[in-house]
Amino acid sequence: MSRSGFRRAAVSLAAVAVIAGAAGCQGSSSNGGGGGKKAGSGGVAAVSPIAALRAAEKKTEGASSAKVDGTMVMGSAMSTTMSGALGWADGVTGTMDMRYTGGTMADAMKQAGGDGAVKARYLSDAYYANLGDALAAQTGGKHWIRYGYADLSKLMGASGDVMKDQMQNATPDKGVKALLASGDVKKVGEEKVRGVLATHYSGTVDVAKLTEKTTALSPDKLSAFKEQLSKAGVTTEKVDIWVDKNDLLVKKSESGQLKTGAFNSTVFYSDYGTAASAEAPPASDTVDFTKLMKQQAGAS
């Protein structure tokens, strides 16, 4: 891979890591809202969808940590698998093993000698990615790249501000909150999720409107963010969640359309309360993303 190619891959990895790796804890903040239908009959959740989701929101938020695994596809750009443990008591913390299984991102990593595997560590202010020995050869022998959320916010413009807020305040219940805030919530029925009986809820979220409601972006940045969404082809997102008899989120699915193709993500949650922590890698084995960008730009 050329130096400029590696730089593009590093940028892509940063964006994808934030979206995919933290998919277990991603969503837009909200106090919820909307109305619900009267209680249905029998089953895991014989209450209105709104009441059931509010209970799930509260219970899931209070659980503080869980094991997370899932898959994500972003058009022709990439497909990944991921598994790990994440906590959200004070921002997202934890570890995740990710593998790029397809798309241009996986192809770029293979061309550089990598196998598509990435080890991730999430701390409250930054994300660390280890791309393996082959790619370390292009970072001065350092295995870990540090992506500071504040730096990514500057790099990605208005969408970076939204991302920074989500990463520093993310919890799995935010997907529930987004569904509540959409005003479009329905109970689909009862289904088995990996052998566990759960209630399935579904709705459609207007991404731009939800962001306008739930972030503190200035009018200029909000306008810029909407423009970025428009260029990417993002309008609405379908959100499906499954809640067990203990009011805990056990599965979340998100899908939508980008100009580069379909986007879909499926995440499973289990073992709530599991230990989830992470430490910053040794400084001697870490290069900062901003420094790497400057070095690559100077060498191009």
Tab-separated table of C-alpha atoms in Angstrom:
chain	number	residue	atom	x	y	z
A	1	MET	CA	0.000	0.000	0.000
A	2	SER	CA	1.318	3.472	-0.848
A	3	ARG	CA	1.812	6.039	1.888
A	4	SER	CA	-1.158	8.040	0.630
A	5	GLY	CA	-3.174	4.829	0.455
A	6	PHE	CA	-2.299	3.986	4.032
A	7	ARG	CA	-3.315	7.480	5.115
A	8	ARG	CA	-6.710	7.075	3.448
A	9	ALA	CA	-7.080	3.684	5.099
A	10	ALA	CA	-6.239	5.193	8.487
A	11	VAL	CA	-8.905	7.864	8.009
A	12	SER	CA	-11.440	5.233	6.984
A	13	LEU	CA	-10.520	3.044	9.920
A	14	ALA	CA	-11.040	5.934	12.317
A	15	ALA	CA	-14.515	6.666	11.032
A	16	VAL	CA	-15.556	3.029	10.788
A	17	ALA	CA	-14.152	2.171	14.207
A	18	VAL	CA	-16.219	4.845	15.861
A	19	ILE	CA	-19.353	3.683	14.093
A	20	ALA	CA	-18.843	-0.068	14.074
A	21	GLY	CA	-16.853	-0.725	17.212
A	22	ALA	CA	-19.127	1.376	19.336
A	23	ALA	CA	-22.277	0.238	17.598
A	24	GLY	CA	-23.100	-1.614	20.776
A	25	CYS	CA	-23.397	1.725	22.514
A	26	GLN	CA	-24.375	4.112	19.782
A	27	GLY	CA	-27.521	6.184	19.268
A	28	SER	CA	-28.820	9.711	19.646
A	29	SER	CA	-29.617	11.055	23.086
A	30	SER	CA	-33.155	12.022	23.957
A	31	ASN	CA	-35.560	12.175	26.844
A	32	GLY	CA	-37.984	10.110	24.805
A	33	GLY	CA	-41.486	11.038	23.838
A	34	GLY	CA	-44.439	10.151	21.682
A	35	GLY	CA	-47.534	8.208	22.470
A	36	GLY	CA	-48.389	4.558	22.595
A	37	LYS	CA	-51.273	2.210	22.042
A	38	LYS	CA	-53.186	0.587	24.830
A	39	ALA	CA	-51.780	-2.544	26.381
A	40	GLY	CA	-51.895	-5.688	24.312
A	41	SER	CA	-52.700	-9.152	25.579
A	42	GLY	CA	-50.324	-11.483	27.398
A	43	GLY	CA	-46.678	-12.295	26.651
A	44	VAL	CA	-43.360	-10.819	27.681
A	45	ALA	CA	-44.558	-7.230	27.501
A	46	ALA	CA	-48.322	-6.802	27.904
A	47	VAL	CA	-47.974	-3.030	28.171
A	48	SER	CA	-47.899	-0.180	25.675
A	49	PRO	CA	-44.780	0.043	23.468
A	50	ILE	CA	-43.875	3.412	24.982
A	51	ALA	CA	-44.104	2.186	28.571
A	52	ALA	CA	-42.178	-0.987	27.726
A	53	LEU	CA	-39.409	0.930	25.978
A	54	ARG	CA	-39.082	3.418	28.820
A	55	ALA	CA	-38.635	0.504	31.224
A	56	ALA	CA	-36.007	-1.003	28.905
A	57	GLU	CA	-34.248	2.350	28.603
A	58	LYS	CA	-33.946	2.708	32.377
A	59	LYS	CA	-32.936	-0.886	33.073
A	60	THR	CA	-30.369	-1.092	30.271
A	61	GLU	CA	-28.776	2.234	31.171
A	62	GLY	CA	-28.393	1.137	34.776
A	63	ALA	CA	-26.710	-2.150	33.868
A	64	SER	CA	-23.476	-0.241	33.056
A	65	SER	CA	-21.753	-2.963	30.984
A	66	ALA	CA	-22.330	-5.978	28.749
A	67	LYS	CA	-20.764	-8.364	26.295
A	68	VAL	CA	-21.348	-7.160	22.744
A	69	ASP	CA	-21.044	-8.901	19.386
A	70	GLY	CA	-22.401	-8.271	15.939
A	71	THR	CA	-21.908	-7.434	12.292
A	72	MET	CA	-22.058	-4.321	10.144
A	73	VAL	CA	-22.080	-3.555	6.423
A	74	MET	CA	-21.614	-0.088	4.912
A	75	GLY	CA	-22.303	-0.367	1.192
A	76	SER	CA	-19.262	-1.284	-0.851
A	77	ALA	CA	-16.903	0.290	1.689
A	78	MET	CA	-16.761	-2.458	4.286
A	79	SER	CA	-18.261	-5.310	6.206
A	80	THR	CA	-17.126	-6.265	9.704
A	81	THR	CA	-17.657	-8.631	12.570
A	82	MET	CA	-16.998	-7.602	16.167
A	83	SER	CA	-17.058	-8.979	19.693
A	84	GLY	CA	-15.963	-7.754	23.093
A	85	ALA	CA	-17.103	-6.183	26.345
A	86	LEU	CA	-18.036	-2.535	26.778
A	87	GLY	CA	-18.944	-0.418	29.776
A	88	TRP	CA	-20.778	2.907	29.758
A	89	ALA	CA	-20.778	4.176	33.330
A	90	ASP	CA	-18.403	7.012	32.362
A	91	GLY	CA	-18.258	7.180	28.586
A	92	VAL	CA	-17.516	4.100	26.514
A	93	THR	CA	-14.722	1.927	27.899
A	94	GLY	CA	-13.713	-1.605	27.023
A	95	THR	CA	-12.147	-3.778	24.372
A	96	MET	CA	-13.323	-5.107	21.045
A	97	ASP	CA	-11.958	-7.549	18.459
A	98	MET	CA	-12.995	-6.519	14.961
A	99	ARG	CA	-12.418	-8.140	11.589
A	100	TYR	CA	-12.909	-6.512	8.202
A	101	THR	CA	-14.419	-9.288	6.105
A	102	GLY	CA	-15.198	-7.477	2.853
A	103	GLY	CA	-15.342	-4.222	0.926
A	104	THR	CA	-12.672	-1.756	-0.107
A	105	MET	CA	-11.389	-1.377	3.446
A	106	ALA	CA	-10.672	-5.107	3.778
A	107	ASP	CA	-9.029	-5.109	0.343
A	108	ALA	CA	-6.755	-2.203	1.324
A	109	MET	CA	-5.688	-3.948	4.523
A	110	LYS	CA	-4.913	-7.174	2.663
A	111	GLN	CA	-2.829	-5.300	0.103
A	112	ALA	CA	-0.776	-3.937	2.992
A	113	GLY	CA	-0.173	-7.444	4.321
A	114	GLY	CA	-2.800	-7.423	7.061
A	115	ASP	CA	-5.455	-10.061	7.656
A	116	GLY	CA	-8.316	-7.659	8.388
A	117	ALA	CA	-8.131	-8.108	12.157
A	118	VAL	CA	-8.142	-5.054	14.426
A	119	LYS	CA	-7.902	-4.992	18.207
A	120	ALA	CA	-9.638	-1.978	19.721
A	121	ARG	CA	-9.531	-0.285	23.098
A	122	TYR	CA	-12.063	2.365	24.070
A	123	LEU	CA	-11.327	4.984	26.713
A	124	SER	CA	-13.350	8.036	27.668
A	125	ASP	CA	-11.347	10.424	25.484
A	126	ALA	CA	-9.927	8.256	22.713
A	127	TYR	CA	-10.079	5.060	20.705
A	128	TYR	CA	-6.969	2.901	20.110
A	129	ALA	CA	-6.574	0.515	17.179
A	130	ASN	CA	-3.952	-2.191	16.689
A	131	LEU	CA	-3.746	-3.166	13.014
A	132	GLY	CA	-1.102	-5.860	13.449
A	133	ASP	CA	2.577	-6.289	12.596
A	134	ALA	CA	2.267	-5.744	8.842
A	135	LEU	CA	0.716	-2.297	9.161
A	136	ALA	CA	2.983	-1.395	12.088
A	137	ALA	CA	5.812	-1.362	9.563
A	138	GLN	CA	4.240	1.798	8.140
A	139	THR	CA	3.954	3.540	11.501
A	140	GLY	CA	7.565	3.335	12.592
A	141	GLY	CA	7.042	-0.074	14.165
A	142	LYS	CA	4.304	1.146	16.518
A	143	HIS	CA	1.293	-1.125	16.684
A	144	TRP	CA	-1.318	1.178	18.199
A	145	ILE	CA	-2.893	4.260	16.620
A	146	ARG	CA	-4.593	6.692	18.979
A	147	TYR	CA	-7.684	8.487	17.673
A	148	GLY	CA	-8.628	11.290	20.062
A	149	TYR	CA	-12.331	12.093	19.866
A	150	ALA	CA	-11.619	15.824	19.970
A	151	ASP	CA	-9.205	15.461	17.035
A	152	LEU	CA	-11.692	13.418	15.023
A	153	SER	CA	-14.325	16.040	15.756
A	154	LYS	CA	-12.126	18.681	14.137
A	155	LEU	CA	-11.260	16.438	11.208
A	156	MET	CA	-14.823	15.384	10.418
A	157	GLY	CA	-16.482	18.778	10.808
A	158	ALA	CA	-20.101	18.936	11.966
A	159	SER	CA	-20.521	15.161	11.877
A	160	GLY	CA	-17.456	14.947	14.103
A	161	ASP	CA	-19.163	17.084	16.733
A	162	VAL	CA	-22.126	14.716	16.731
A	163	MET	CA	-19.796	11.708	16.888
A	164	LYS	CA	-17.821	13.170	19.779
A	165	ASP	CA	-21.005	13.724	21.778
A	166	GLN	CA	-22.201	10.194	21.080
A	167	MET	CA	-18.905	8.557	21.984
A	168	GLN	CA	-18.533	10.421	25.255
A	169	ASN	CA	-22.155	9.908	26.325
A	170	ALA	CA	-23.085	6.667	24.629
A	171	THR	CA	-24.985	3.808	26.230
A	172	PRO	CA	-26.922	0.932	24.590
A	173	ASP	CA	-30.176	2.490	25.776
A	174	LYS	CA	-29.635	5.390	23.353
A	175	GLY	CA	-31.016	3.216	20.564
A	176	VAL	CA	-34.148	2.813	22.682
A	177	LYS	CA	-34.271	6.563	23.252
A	178	ALA	CA	-33.939	7.250	19.541
A	179	LEU	CA	-36.891	4.977	18.861
A	180	LEU	CA	-38.949	6.743	21.527
A	181	ALA	CA	-38.051	10.170	20.156
A	182	SER	CA	-38.999	9.170	16.611
A	183	GLY	CA	-42.707	9.097	17.459
A	184	ASP	CA	-42.938	5.986	15.268
A	185	VAL	CA	-42.894	2.937	17.528
A	186	LYS	CA	-44.774	-0.310	17.115
A	187	LYS	CA	-44.699	-3.681	18.779
A	188	VAL	CA	-43.938	-6.340	16.179
A	189	GLY	CA	-44.371	-9.390	18.383
A	190	GLU	CA	-42.545	-11.939	20.497
A	191	GLU	CA	-39.527	-13.768	19.086
A	192	LYS	CA	-36.622	-15.920	20.245
A	193	VAL	CA	-33.208	-14.212	20.292
A	194	ARG	CA	-30.521	-16.838	20.747
A	195	GLY	CA	-32.945	-18.948	22.702
A	196	VAL	CA	-34.278	-16.096	24.845
A	197	LEU	CA	-37.892	-14.969	24.456
A	198	ALA	CA	-37.985	-11.254	23.705
A	199	THR	CA	-40.385	-8.588	22.475
A	200	HIS	CA	-39.590	-6.977	19.140
A	201	TYR	CA	-40.205	-3.235	18.618
A	202	SER	CA	-39.645	-1.308	15.403
A	203	GLY	CA	-39.693	2.247	14.066
A	204	THR	CA	-38.195	4.687	11.596
A	205	VAL	CA	-35.938	7.549	12.673
A	206	ASP	CA	-35.399	10.759	10.690
A	207	VAL	CA	-31.674	11.193	11.294
A	208	ALA	CA	-31.454	14.948	10.684
A	209	LYS	CA	-34.555	15.796	12.742
A	210	LEU	CA	-33.472	13.575	15.620
A	211	THR	CA	-30.018	15.174	15.671
A	212	GLU	CA	-31.600	18.619	15.692
A	213	LYS	CA	-33.645	17.646	18.750
A	214	THR	CA	-30.897	15.969	20.708
A	215	THR	CA	-27.612	17.785	20.147
A	216	ALA	CA	-26.329	21.228	21.054
A	217	LEU	CA	-24.977	22.063	17.595
A	218	SER	CA	-25.011	25.710	16.570
A	219	PRO	CA	-27.300	26.595	13.626
A	220	ASP	CA	-24.272	26.777	11.293
A	221	LYS	CA	-22.917	23.393	12.363
A	222	LEU	CA	-26.381	21.839	12.223
A	223	SER	CA	-26.787	23.120	8.670
A	224	ALA	CA	-23.363	21.714	7.759
A	225	PHE	CA	-24.240	18.371	9.328
A	226	LYS	CA	-27.474	18.151	7.332
A	227	GLU	CA	-25.497	18.904	4.187
A	228	GLN	CA	-23.073	16.076	5.017
A	229	LEU	CA	-26.003	13.701	5.509
A	230	SER	CA	-27.469	14.774	2.178
A	231	LYS	CA	-24.181	14.182	0.341
A	232	ALA	CA	-23.900	10.729	1.910
A	233	GLY	CA	-27.483	9.932	0.939
A	234	VAL	CA	-28.616	9.501	4.548
A	235	THR	CA	-32.250	10.354	5.293
A	236	THR	CA	-33.988	7.860	7.547
A	237	GLU	CA	-32.910	4.814	9.519
A	238	LYS	CA	-35.018	1.819	10.469
A	239	VAL	CA	-34.398	0.754	14.067
A	240	ASP	CA	-35.475	-2.593	15.539
A	241	ILE	CA	-34.846	-3.651	19.120
A	242	TRP	CA	-35.585	-6.786	21.119
A	243	VAL	CA	-36.171	-6.611	24.887
A	244	ASP	CA	-36.223	-9.620	27.238
A	245	LYS	CA	-38.485	-10.282	30.229
A	246	ASN	CA	-36.015	-8.438	32.479
A	247	ASP	CA	-36.437	-5.219	30.440
A	248	LEU	CA	-32.912	-5.562	29.068
A	249	LEU	CA	-31.951	-4.936	25.457
A	250	VAL	CA	-30.758	-8.207	23.892
A	251	LYS	CA	-30.567	-7.209	20.223
A	252	LYS	CA	-30.568	-4.067	18.100
A	253	SER	CA	-30.740	-3.762	14.328
A	254	GLU	CA	-30.290	-0.580	12.298
A	255	SER	CA	-30.613	-0.259	8.540
A	256	GLY	CA	-30.658	2.475	5.965
A	257	GLN	CA	-29.374	3.548	2.595
A	258	LEU	CA	-26.165	5.367	1.664
A	259	LYS	CA	-25.076	6.535	-1.763
A	260	THR	CA	-22.440	3.813	-1.641
A	261	GLY	CA	-25.056	1.148	-0.909
A	262	ALA	CA	-27.074	-0.292	1.930
A	263	PHE	CA	-26.115	0.160	5.567
A	264	ASN	CA	-27.097	-2.403	8.169
A	265	SER	CA	-25.908	-3.259	11.642
A	266	THR	CA	-26.970	-6.036	14.005
A	267	VAL	CA	-25.709	-6.120	17.590
A	268	PHE	CA	-26.371	-8.632	20.375
A	269	TYR	CA	-26.036	-7.908	24.109
A	270	SER	CA	-25.504	-10.458	26.870
A	271	ASP	CA	-23.966	-10.936	30.316
A	272	TYR	CA	-24.984	-7.528	31.630
A	273	GLY	CA	-22.752	-6.382	34.468
A	274	THR	CA	-19.704	-8.188	33.082
A	275	ALA	CA	-16.277	-6.688	33.746
A	276	ALA	CA	-15.375	-4.147	31.045
A	277	SER	CA	-12.287	-1.968	31.223
A	278	ALA	CA	-9.368	-0.815	29.106
A	279	GLU	CA	-5.993	0.833	29.555
A	280	ALA	CA	-4.123	3.013	27.117
A	281	PRO	CA	-1.388	1.018	25.334
A	282	PRO	CA	2.264	1.835	26.163
A	283	ALA	CA	3.276	5.222	24.773
A	284	SER	CA	6.360	3.604	23.245
A	285	ASP	CA	4.106	1.431	21.065
A	286	THR	CA	1.570	4.141	20.177
A	287	VAL	CA	1.425	6.816	17.474
A	288	ASP	CA	-1.133	9.600	17.541
A	289	PHE	CA	-3.419	9.760	14.535
A	290	THR	CA	-2.820	13.485	13.999
A	291	LYS	CA	0.951	12.965	14.040
A	292	LEU	CA	0.638	10.077	11.607
A	293	MET	CA	-1.417	12.242	9.266
A	294	LYS	CA	1.227	14.973	9.293
A	295	GLN	CA	4.018	12.465	8.688
A	296	GLN	CA	2.182	10.852	5.795
A	297	ALA	CA	1.291	14.234	4.287
A	298	GLY	CA	4.923	15.369	4.461
A	299	ALA	CA	6.149	12.194	2.818
A	300	SER	CA	3.626	12.295	-0.031
